[in-house]
Coordinates of C-alpha atoms in Angstrom, one line a residue:
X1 CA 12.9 6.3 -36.3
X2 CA 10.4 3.5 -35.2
X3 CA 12.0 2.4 -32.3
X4 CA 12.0 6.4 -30.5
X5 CA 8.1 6.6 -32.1
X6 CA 7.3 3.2 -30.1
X7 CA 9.1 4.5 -27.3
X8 CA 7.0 7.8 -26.7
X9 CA 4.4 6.0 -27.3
X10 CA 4.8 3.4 -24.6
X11 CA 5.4 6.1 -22.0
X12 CA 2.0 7.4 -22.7
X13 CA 0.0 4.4 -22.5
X14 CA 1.9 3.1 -19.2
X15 CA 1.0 6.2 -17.7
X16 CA -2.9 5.9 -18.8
X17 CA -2.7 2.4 -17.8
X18 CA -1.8 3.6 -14.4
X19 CA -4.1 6.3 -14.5
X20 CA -6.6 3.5 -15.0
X21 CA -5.3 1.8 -11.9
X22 CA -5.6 4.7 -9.8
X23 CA -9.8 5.5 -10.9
X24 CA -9.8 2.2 -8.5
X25 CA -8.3 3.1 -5.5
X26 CA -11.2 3.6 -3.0
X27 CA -9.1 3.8 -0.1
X28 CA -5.7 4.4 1.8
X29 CA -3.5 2.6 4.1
X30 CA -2.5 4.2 7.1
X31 CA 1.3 5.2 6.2
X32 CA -0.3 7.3 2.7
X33 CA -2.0 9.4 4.9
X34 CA 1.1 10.0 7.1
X35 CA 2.0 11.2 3.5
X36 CA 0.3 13.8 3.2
X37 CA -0.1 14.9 6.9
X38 CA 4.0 14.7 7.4
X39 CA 4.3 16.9 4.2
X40 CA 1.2 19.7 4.8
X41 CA 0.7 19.6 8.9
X42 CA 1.7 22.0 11.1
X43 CA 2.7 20.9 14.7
X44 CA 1.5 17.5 15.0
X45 CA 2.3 14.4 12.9
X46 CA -1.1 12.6 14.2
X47 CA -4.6 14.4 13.2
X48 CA -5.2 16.4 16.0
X49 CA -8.9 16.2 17.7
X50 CA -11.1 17.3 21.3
X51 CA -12.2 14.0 22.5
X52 CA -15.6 14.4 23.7
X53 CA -16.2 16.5 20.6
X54 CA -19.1 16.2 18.0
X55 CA -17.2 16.3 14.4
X56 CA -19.1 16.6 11.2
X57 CA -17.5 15.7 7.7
X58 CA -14.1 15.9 7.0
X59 CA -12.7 19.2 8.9
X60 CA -10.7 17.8 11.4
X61 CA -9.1 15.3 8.7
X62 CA -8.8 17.8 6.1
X63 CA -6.8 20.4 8.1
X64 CA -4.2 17.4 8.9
X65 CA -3.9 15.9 5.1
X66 CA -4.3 19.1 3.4
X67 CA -2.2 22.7 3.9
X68 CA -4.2 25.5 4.1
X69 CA -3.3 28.7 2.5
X70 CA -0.9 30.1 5.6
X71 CA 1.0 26.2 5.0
X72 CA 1.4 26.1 1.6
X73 CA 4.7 26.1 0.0
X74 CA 6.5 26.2 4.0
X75 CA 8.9 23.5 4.1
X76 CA 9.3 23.9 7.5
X77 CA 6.8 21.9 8.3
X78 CA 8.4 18.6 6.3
X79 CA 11.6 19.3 8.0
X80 CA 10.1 19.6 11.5
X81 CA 7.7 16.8 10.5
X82 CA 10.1 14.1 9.5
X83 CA 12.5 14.8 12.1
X84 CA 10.1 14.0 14.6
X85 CA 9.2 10.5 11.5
X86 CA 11.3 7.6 11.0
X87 CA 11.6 8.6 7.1
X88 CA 14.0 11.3 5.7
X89 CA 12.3 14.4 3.8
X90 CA 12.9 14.2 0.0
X91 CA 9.4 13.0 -1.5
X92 CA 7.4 14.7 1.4
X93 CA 8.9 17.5 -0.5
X94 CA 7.8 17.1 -3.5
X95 CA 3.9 15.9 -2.1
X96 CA 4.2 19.6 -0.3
X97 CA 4.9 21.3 -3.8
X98 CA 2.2 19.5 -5.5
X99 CA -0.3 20.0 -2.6
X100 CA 0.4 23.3 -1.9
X101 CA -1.1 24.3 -5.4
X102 CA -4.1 22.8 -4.1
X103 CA -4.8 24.0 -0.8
X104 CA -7.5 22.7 1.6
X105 CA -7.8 19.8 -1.2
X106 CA -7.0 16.2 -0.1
X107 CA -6.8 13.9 -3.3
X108 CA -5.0 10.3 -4.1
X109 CA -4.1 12.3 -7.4
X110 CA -1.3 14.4 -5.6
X111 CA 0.4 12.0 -4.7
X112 CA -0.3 9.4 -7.4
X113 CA 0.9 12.4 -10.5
X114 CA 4.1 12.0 -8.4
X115 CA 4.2 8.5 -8.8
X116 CA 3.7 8.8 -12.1
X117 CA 6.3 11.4 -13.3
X118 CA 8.6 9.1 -11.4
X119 CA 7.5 6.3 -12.9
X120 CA 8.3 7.6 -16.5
X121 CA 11.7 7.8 -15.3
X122 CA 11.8 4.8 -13.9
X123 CA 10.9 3.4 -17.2
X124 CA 13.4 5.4 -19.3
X125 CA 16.3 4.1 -17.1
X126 CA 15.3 0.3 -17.2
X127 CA 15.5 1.0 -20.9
X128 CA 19.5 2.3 -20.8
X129 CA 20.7 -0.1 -18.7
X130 CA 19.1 -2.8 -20.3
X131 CA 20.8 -1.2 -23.7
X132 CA 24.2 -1.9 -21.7
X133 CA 23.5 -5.4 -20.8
X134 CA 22.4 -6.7 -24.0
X135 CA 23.1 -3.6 -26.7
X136 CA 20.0 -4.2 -29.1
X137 CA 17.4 -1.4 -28.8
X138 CA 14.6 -3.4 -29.0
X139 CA 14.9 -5.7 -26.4
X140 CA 15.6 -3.3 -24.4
X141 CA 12.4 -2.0 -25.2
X142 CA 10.5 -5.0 -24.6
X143 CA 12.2 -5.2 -21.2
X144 CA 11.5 -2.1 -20.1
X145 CA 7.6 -2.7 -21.2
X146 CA 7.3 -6.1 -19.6
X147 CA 8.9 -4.6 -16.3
X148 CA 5.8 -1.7 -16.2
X149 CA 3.6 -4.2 -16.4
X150 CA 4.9 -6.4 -13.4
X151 CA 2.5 -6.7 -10.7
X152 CA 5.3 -5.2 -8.2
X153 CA 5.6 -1.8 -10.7
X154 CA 1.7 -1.5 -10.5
X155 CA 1.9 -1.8 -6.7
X156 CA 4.7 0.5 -6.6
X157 CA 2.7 3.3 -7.8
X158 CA -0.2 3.0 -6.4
X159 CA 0.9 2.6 -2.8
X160 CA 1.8 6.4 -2.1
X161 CA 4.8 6.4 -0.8
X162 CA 8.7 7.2 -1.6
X163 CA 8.8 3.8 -3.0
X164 CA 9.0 5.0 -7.0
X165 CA 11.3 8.0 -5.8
X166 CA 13.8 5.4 -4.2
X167 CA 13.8 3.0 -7.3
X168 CA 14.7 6.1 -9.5
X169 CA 18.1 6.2 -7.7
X170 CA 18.5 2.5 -7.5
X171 CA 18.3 2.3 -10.8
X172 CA 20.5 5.8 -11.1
X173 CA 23.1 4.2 -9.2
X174 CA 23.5 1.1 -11.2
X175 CA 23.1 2.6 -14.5
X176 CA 26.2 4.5 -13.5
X177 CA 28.3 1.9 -12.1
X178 CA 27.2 0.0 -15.4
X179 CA 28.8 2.8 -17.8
X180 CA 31.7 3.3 -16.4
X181 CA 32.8 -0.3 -14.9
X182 CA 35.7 -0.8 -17.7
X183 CA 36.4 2.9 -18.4
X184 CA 38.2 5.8 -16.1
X185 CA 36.3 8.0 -14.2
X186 CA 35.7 11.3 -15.0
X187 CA 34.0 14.3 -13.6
X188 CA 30.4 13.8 -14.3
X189 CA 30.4 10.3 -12.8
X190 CA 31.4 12.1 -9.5
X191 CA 28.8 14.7 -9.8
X192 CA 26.3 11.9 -10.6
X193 CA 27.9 9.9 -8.2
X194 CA 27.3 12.3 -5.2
X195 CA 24.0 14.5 -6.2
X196 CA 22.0 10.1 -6.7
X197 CA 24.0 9.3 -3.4
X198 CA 22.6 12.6 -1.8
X199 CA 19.1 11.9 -3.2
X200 CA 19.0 8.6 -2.2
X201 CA 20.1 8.8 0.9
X202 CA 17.5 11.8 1.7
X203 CA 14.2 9.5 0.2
X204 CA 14.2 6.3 2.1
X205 CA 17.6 5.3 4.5
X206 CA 17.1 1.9 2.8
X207 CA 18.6 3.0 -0.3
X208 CA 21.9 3.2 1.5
X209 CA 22.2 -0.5 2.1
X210 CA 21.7 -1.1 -2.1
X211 CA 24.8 2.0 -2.1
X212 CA 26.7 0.1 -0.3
X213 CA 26.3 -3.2 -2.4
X214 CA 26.7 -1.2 -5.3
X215 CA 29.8 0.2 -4.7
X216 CA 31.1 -2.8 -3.1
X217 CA 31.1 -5.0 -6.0
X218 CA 31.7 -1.9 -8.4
X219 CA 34.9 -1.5 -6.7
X220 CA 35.8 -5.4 -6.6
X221 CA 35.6 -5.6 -10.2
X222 CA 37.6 -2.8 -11.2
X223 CA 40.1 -4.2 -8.5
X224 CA 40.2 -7.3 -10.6
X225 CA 41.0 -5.2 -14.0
X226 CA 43.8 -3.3 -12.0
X227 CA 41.7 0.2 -11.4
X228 CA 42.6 0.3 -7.7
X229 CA 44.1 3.5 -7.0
X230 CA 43.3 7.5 -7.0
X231 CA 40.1 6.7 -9.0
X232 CA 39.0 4.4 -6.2
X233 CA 40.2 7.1 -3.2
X234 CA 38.2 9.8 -5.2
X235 CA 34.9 7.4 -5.0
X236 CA 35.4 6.9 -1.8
X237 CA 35.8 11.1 -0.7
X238 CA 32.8 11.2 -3.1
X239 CA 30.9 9.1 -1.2
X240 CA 32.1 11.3 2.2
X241 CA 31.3 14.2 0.8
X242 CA 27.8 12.9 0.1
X243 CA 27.2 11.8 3.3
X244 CA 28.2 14.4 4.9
X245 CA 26.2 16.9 3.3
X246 CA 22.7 14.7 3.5
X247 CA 23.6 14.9 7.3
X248 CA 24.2 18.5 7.4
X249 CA 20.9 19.0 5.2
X250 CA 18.7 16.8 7.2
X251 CA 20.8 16.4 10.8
X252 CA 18.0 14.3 12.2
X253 CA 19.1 11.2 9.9
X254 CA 21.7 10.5 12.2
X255 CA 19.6 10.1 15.4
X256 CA 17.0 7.8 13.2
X257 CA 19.8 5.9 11.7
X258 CA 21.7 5.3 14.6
X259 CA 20.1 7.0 18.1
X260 CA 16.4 6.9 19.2
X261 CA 14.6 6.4 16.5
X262 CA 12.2 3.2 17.0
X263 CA 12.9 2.0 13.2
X264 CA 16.5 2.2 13.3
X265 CA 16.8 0.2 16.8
X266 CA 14.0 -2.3 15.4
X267 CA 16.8 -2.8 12.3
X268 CA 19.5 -3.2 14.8
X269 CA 17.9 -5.1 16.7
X270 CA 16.6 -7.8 14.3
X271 CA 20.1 -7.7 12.9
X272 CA 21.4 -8.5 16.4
X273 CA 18.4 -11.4 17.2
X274 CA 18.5 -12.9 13.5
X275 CA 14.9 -13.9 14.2
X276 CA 12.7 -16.0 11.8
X277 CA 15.4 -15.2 9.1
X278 CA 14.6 -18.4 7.3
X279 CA 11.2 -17.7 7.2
X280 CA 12.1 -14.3 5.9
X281 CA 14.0 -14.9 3.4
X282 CA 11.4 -17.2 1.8
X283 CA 8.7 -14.7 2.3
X284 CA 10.3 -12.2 -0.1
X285 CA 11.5 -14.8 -2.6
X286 CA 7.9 -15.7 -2.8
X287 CA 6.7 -12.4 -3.6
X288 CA 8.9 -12.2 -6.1
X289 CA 8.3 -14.8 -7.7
X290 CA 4.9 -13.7 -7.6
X291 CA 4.7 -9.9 -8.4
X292 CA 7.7 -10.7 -10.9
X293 CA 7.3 -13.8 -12.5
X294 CA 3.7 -15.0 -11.5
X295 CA 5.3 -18.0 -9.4
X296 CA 7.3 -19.2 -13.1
X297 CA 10.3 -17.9 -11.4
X298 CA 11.7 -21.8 -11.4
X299 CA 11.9 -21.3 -15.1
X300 CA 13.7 -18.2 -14.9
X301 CA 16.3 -20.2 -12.6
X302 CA 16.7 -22.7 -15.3
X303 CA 17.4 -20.1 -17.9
X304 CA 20.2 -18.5 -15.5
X305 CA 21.7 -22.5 -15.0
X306 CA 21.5 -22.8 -18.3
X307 CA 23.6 -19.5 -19.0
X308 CA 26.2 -20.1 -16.4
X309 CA 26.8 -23.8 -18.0
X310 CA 27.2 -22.9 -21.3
X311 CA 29.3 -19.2 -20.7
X312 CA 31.8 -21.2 -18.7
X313 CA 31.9 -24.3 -20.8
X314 CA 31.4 -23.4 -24.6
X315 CA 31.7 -19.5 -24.0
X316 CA 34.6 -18.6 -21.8
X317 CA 36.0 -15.7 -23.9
X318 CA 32.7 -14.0 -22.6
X319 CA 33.5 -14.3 -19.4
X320 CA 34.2 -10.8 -19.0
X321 CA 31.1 -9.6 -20.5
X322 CA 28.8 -11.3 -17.3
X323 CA 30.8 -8.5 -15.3
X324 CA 27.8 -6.0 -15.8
X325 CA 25.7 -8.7 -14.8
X326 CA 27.0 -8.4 -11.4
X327 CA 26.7 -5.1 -10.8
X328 CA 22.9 -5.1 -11.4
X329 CA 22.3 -8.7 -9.7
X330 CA 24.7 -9.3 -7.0
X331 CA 23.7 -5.8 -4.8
X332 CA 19.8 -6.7 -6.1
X333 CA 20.5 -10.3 -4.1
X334 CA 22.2 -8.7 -0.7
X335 CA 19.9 -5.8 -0.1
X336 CA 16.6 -8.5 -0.4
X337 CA 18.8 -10.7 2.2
X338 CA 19.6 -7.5 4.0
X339 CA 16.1 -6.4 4.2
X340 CA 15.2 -10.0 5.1
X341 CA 16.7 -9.6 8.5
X342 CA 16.0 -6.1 9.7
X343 CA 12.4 -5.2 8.2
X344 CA 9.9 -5.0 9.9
X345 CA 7.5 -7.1 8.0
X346 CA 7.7 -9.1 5.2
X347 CA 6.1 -6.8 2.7
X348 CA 6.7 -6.0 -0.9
X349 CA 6.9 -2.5 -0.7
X350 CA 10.7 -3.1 0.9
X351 CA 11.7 -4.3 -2.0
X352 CA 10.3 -2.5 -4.6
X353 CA 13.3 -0.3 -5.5
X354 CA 15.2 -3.5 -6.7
X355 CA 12.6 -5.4 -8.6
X356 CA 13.2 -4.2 -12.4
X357 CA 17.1 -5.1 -11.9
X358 CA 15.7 -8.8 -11.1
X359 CA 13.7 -8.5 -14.0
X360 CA 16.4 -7.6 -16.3
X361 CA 18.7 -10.2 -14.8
X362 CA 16.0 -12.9 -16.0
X363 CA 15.7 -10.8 -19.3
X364 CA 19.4 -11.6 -19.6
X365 CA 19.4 -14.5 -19.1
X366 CA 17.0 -15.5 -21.4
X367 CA 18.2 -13.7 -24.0
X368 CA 21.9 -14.6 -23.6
X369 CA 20.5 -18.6 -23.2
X370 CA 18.2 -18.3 -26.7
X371 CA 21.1 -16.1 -28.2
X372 CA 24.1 -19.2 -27.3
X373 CA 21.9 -21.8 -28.3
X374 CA 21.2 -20.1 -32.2
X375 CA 24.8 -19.0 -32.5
X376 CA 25.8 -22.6 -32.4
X377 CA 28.4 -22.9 -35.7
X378 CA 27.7 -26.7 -35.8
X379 CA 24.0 -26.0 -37.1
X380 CA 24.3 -22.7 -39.0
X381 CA 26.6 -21.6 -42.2
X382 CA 29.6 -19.5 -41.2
X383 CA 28.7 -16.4 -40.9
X384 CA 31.6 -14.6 -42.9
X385 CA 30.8 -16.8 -45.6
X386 CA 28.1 -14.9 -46.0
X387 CA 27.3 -11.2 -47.5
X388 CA 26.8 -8.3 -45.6
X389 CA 23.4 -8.2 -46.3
X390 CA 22.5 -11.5 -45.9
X391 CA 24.2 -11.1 -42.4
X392 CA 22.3 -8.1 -41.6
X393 CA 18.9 -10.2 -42.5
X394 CA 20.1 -13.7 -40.6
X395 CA 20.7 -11.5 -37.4
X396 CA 17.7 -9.1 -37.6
X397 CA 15.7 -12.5 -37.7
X398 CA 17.8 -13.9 -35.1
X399 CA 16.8 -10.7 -32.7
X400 CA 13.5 -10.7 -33.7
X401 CA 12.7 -14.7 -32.7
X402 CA 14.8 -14.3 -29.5
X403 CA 12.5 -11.0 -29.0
X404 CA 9.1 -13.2 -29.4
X405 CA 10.2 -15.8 -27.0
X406 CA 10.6 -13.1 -24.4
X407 CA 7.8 -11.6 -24.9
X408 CA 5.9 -14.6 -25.2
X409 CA 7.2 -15.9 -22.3
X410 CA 7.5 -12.9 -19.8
X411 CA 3.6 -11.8 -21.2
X412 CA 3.0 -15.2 -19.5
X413 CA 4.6 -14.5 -16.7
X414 CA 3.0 -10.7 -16.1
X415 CA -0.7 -12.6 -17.0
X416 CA 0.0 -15.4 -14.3
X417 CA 1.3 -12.6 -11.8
X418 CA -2.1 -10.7 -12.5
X419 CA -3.8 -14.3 -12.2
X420 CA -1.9 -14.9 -8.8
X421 CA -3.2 -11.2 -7.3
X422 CA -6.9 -12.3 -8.4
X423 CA -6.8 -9.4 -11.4
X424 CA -6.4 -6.6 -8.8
X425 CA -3.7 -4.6 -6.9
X426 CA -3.9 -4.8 -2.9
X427 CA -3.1 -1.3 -2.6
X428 CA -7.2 0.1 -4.2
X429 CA -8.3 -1.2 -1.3
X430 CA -11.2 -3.1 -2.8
X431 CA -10.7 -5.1 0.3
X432 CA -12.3 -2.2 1.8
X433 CA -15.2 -1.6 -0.5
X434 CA -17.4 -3.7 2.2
X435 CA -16.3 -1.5 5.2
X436 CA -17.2 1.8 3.2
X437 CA -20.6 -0.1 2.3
X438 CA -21.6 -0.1 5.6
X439 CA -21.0 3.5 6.6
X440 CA -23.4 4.4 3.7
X441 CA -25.6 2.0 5.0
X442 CA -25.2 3.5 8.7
X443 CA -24.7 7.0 7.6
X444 CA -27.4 8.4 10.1
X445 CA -26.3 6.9 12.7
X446 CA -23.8 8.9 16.0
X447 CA -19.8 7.3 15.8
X448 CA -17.9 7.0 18.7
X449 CA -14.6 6.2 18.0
X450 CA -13.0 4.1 21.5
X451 CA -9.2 4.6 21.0
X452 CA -5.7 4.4 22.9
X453 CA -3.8 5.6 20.3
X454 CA -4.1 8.6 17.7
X455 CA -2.6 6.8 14.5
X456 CA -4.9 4.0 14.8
X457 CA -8.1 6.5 13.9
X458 CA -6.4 7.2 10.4
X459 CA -6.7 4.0 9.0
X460 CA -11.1 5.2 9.3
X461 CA -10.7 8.1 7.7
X462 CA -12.9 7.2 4.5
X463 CA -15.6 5.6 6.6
X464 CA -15.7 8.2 9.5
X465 CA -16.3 11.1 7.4
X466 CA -19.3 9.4 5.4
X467 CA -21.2 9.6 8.6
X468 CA -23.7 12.4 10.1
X469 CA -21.0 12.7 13.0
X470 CA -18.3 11.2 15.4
X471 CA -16.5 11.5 18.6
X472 CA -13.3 10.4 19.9
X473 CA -12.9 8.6 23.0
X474 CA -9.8 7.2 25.4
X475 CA -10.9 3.9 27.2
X476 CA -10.8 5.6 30.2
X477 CA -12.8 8.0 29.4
X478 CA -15.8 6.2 27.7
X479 CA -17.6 5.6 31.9
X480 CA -18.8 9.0 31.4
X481 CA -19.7 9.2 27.8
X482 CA -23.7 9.8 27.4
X483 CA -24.9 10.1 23.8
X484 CA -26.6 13.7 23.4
X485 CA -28.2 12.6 20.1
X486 CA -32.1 11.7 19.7
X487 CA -31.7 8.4 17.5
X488 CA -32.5 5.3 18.7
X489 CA -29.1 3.6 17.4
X490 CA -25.3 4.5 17.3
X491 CA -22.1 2.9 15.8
X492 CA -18.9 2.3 17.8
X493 CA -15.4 1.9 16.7
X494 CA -13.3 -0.1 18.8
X495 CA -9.4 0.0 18.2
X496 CA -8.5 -4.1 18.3
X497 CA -5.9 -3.8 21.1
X498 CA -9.5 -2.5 23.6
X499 CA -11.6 -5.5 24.8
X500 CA -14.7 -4.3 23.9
X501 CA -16.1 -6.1 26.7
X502 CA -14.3 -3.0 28.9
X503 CA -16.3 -0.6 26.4
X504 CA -19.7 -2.0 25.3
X505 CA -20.9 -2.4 28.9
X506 CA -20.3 1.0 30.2
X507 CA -21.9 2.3 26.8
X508 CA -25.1 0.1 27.8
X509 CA -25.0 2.0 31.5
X510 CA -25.1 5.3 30.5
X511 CA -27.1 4.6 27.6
X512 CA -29.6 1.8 29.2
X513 CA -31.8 1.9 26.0
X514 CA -29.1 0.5 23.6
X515 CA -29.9 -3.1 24.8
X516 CA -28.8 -4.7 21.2
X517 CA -25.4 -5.0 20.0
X518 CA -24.3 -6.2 16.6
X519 CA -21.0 -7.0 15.1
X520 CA -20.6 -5.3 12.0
X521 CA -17.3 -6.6 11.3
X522 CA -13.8 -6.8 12.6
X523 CA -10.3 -5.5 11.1
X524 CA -7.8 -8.2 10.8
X525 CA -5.2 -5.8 11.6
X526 CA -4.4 -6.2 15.6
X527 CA -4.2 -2.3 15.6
X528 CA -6.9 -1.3 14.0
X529 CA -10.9 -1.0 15.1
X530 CA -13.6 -3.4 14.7
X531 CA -17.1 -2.1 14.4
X532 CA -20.3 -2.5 16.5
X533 CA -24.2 -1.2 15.8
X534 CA -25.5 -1.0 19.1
X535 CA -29.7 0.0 19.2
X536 CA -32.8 -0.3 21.4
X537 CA -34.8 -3.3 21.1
X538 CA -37.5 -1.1 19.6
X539 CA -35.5 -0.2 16.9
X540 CA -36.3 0.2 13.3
X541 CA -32.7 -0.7 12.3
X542 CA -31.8 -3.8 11.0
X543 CA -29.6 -6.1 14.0
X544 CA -29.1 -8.9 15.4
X545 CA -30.0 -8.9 19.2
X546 CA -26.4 -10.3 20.7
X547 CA -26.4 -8.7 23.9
X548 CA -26.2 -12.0 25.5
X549 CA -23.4 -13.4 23.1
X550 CA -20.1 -13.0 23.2
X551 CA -18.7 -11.1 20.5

């Protein structure tokens, strides 16, 4: 069978293509190394250091990202880890399994194979429940290809996190409710029902808002076909049950959710403020439009007008067929507003789990759109005046021109999206490349590293441990810091939230023959370090003499 050959063969080139994406990652962002040193340390969630302390490579790193041989395969440590986190423990599981085979090995391919096994699932379900919606195989082929080649998908699996965990379960969940919306339920969908509710609700606490959606507008529909009843008190004891056992398997999701935990009482109380929602709101409808649609997303809206006008006027035996449609766009809409108010930023990573059901919604539509418009019987010969055959040919040719146009016109869209993100994904960090360019230009050179708090060091990792060496400081503490080493220069990291007037100065006392001081560059991130070269006027080394400039 062609279709099941092109299939397979799909898979394996999205994963290479990925694979190809991941050669480029140079760098991290600060939460993917809380991935690995929530799911392999022992004791500490931060990387734990002496300050004061000469540290040479990547030791004190390494035994945070990476277990070592007593760690490996101890889920103890995710547990005791992530109830300490903000996140629940289901993919630092599965980073702990991966890593332990690898022990005293930190490598972006750990958590990336994840990402990709995921991934292929990902893919196989946006193919089924875009069979449901439309029932021809081979646009639901294409849709499932032109979704993996979204800018959002590529970002989803390279940024390593639970992100391509959660959308497996989003995705779960609606392909269920999308079999069985006009049938009875049975066993299995109650099985499914709890074990995706369960694994959803113990990968990112997020997921449970889409649940809720979900099941919402499941239930609404099958209240409008008269399904009301035992079926529905069954879902709900389900849904219980679930519940109750992701609480009695993780107990600390309850005191995130709801208690102390900081991101719960940020969601609460951004809920409770309703600041900047406005601005919000917009901020994720322009991403995706972007990662989705390559900013085109005005023509996906007339498409979707263009539907709804001629379902309701030309159409309205259909009616009952847009039902589906609801259950895969409607939940899609409210979590992104949802999300909207109780984030804490406005980035894309929130709303990864939802993107492919936007982009089968504006598959859909498209192909529902193209599909009334050449099914008008005022242009084209009845069609049971026609052979079998013949009818078999007209709507074979009829798929296949409706199956260009999307292509065509969502290839456009992925190509613009790629255009839009300047032909790269924000999460390889080429951003970066400059940064790592000048450690291995400084390499030589003594690091201090002037903190005030721990997690701001990680987002250095990659630079620190190019260097000969590096200490870690507290403000307060850098008055009696006195270099020990015999080089004439030195390089200090200052976290953004220091004035490094406070630091520099007291540096220059205790080290009176470091009279130059040179801006190497600073992070725009108001947590993170910027970077000084600070040298004697005799120096070798190339600077800039700004001791007498403000920096």
């Amino acid at each position: 069978n062609l279709i099941k050959i092109v299939f397979m063969l799909f898979l394996l080139l999205h994963v290479l293509y990925m694979v190809m994406w991941g050669t480029k990652k140079i760098n991290y962002h600060v939460d993917e190394y809380y991935t690995y040193g929530l799911a392999n340390n022992r004791g500490s969630i931060e990387p734990v250091w002496e300050d004061g302390k000469i540290y040479e490579g990547d030791t004190v790193f390494l035994n945070y990202l990476a277990p070592d041989e007593s760690e490996r395969f101890d889920y103890s440590i995710v547990w005791e880890n992530q109830a300490k986190d903000v996140h629940p423990p289901l993919y630092y599981i599965f980073v702990h399994t991966i890593c332990s085979f690898f022990p005293n090995i930190f490598s972006k391919w750990e958590a990336l194979t994840l990402n990709l096994v995921f991934l292929t699932i990902v893919d196989i379900l946006v193919y089924f429940i875009a069979k449901l919606l439309i029932k021809n195989q081979w646009t639901s082929f294409w849709a499932m290809a032109l979704n993996g080649m979204t800018v959002l998908c590529l970002n989803m699996v390279l940024f390593l996190r639970m992100y391509v965990l959660m959308t497996v379960f989003v995705l779960g969940v609606t392909l269920l409710f999308l079999k069985y919306w006009n049938r009875s339920l049975d066993k299995l969908f109650y099985i499914l029902l709890f074990f995706l509710s369960v694994g959803g609700a113990l990968t990112q606490y997020y997921f449970l808002i889409y649940l809720f959606f979900s099941v919402l507008i499941f239930e609404i529909i099958r209240l409008i076909q008269n399904r009301w009843g035992k079926e529905t008190i069954l879902s709900i004891l389900t849904l219980a049950g679930a519940g109750v056992v992701s609480i009695m398997i993780f107990p600390a999701m309850l005191e995130q959710i709801f208690g102390d935990g900081y991101r719960g009482q940020e969601a609460f109380e951004n809920a409770r403020t309703l600041t900047d929602v406005p601005r919000h709101i917009t901020e994720y409808a322009r991403i995706i439009n972007n990662e989705l649609f390559g900013g085109w997303g005005i023509v996906i809206l007339f498409f979707s007008v263009c539907f709804i006008i001629l379902t309701v006027s030309k159409y309205q035996k259909k009616l009952k067929k847009i039902l589906p449609l609801l259950i895969l766009l409607i939940p899609a809409v409210c979590y992104c507003l949802v999300i909207s108010v109780i984030a804490p930023y406005q980035y894309d990573r929130y709303i990864m789990g939802v993107g492919p059901l936007f982009v089968l919604a504006a598959i859909y539509f498209v192909y529902q759109t193209m599909n009334y418009a050449l099914s008008d019987k005022s242009r084209l010969p009845e069609m049971h005046e026609l052979s079998c055959s013949l009818r078999y040919a007209y709507k074979e040719k009829h798929h296949r021109f409706i199956n260009t146009i999307i292509v065509v016109l969502f290839g456009i869209m992925i190509l613009s999206s790629m255009s839009v993100s300047k032909w790269d994904s924000p999460y390889t960090y080429q951003s970066t490349k400059s940064h790592l360019e000048i450690a291995e230009k400084y390499k030589d050179c003594h690091i201090l590293f002037v903190y005030n708090a721990p997690w701001t060091v990680n987002d250095k990792m990659q630079e620190l441990i190019q260097y000969q060496d590096y200490t870690f400081l507290k403000e307060q503490e850098v008055s009696n810091y006195k270099t020990t080493n015999d080089r004439d220069d030195m390089i200090v990291y200052i976290s953004n939230s220091i004035k490094m007037e406070s630091v520099i100065p007291l540096i220059q006392k205790n080290n009176p023959e470091l009279t130059r001081v040179e801006m190497l560059y600073r992070d725009a991130h108001p947590d993170f370090a910027s970077v000084y070269h600070l040298s004697c006027k005799n120096s070798t080394s190339t600077s800039v003499d700004t001791s007498n400039k403000q920096n």
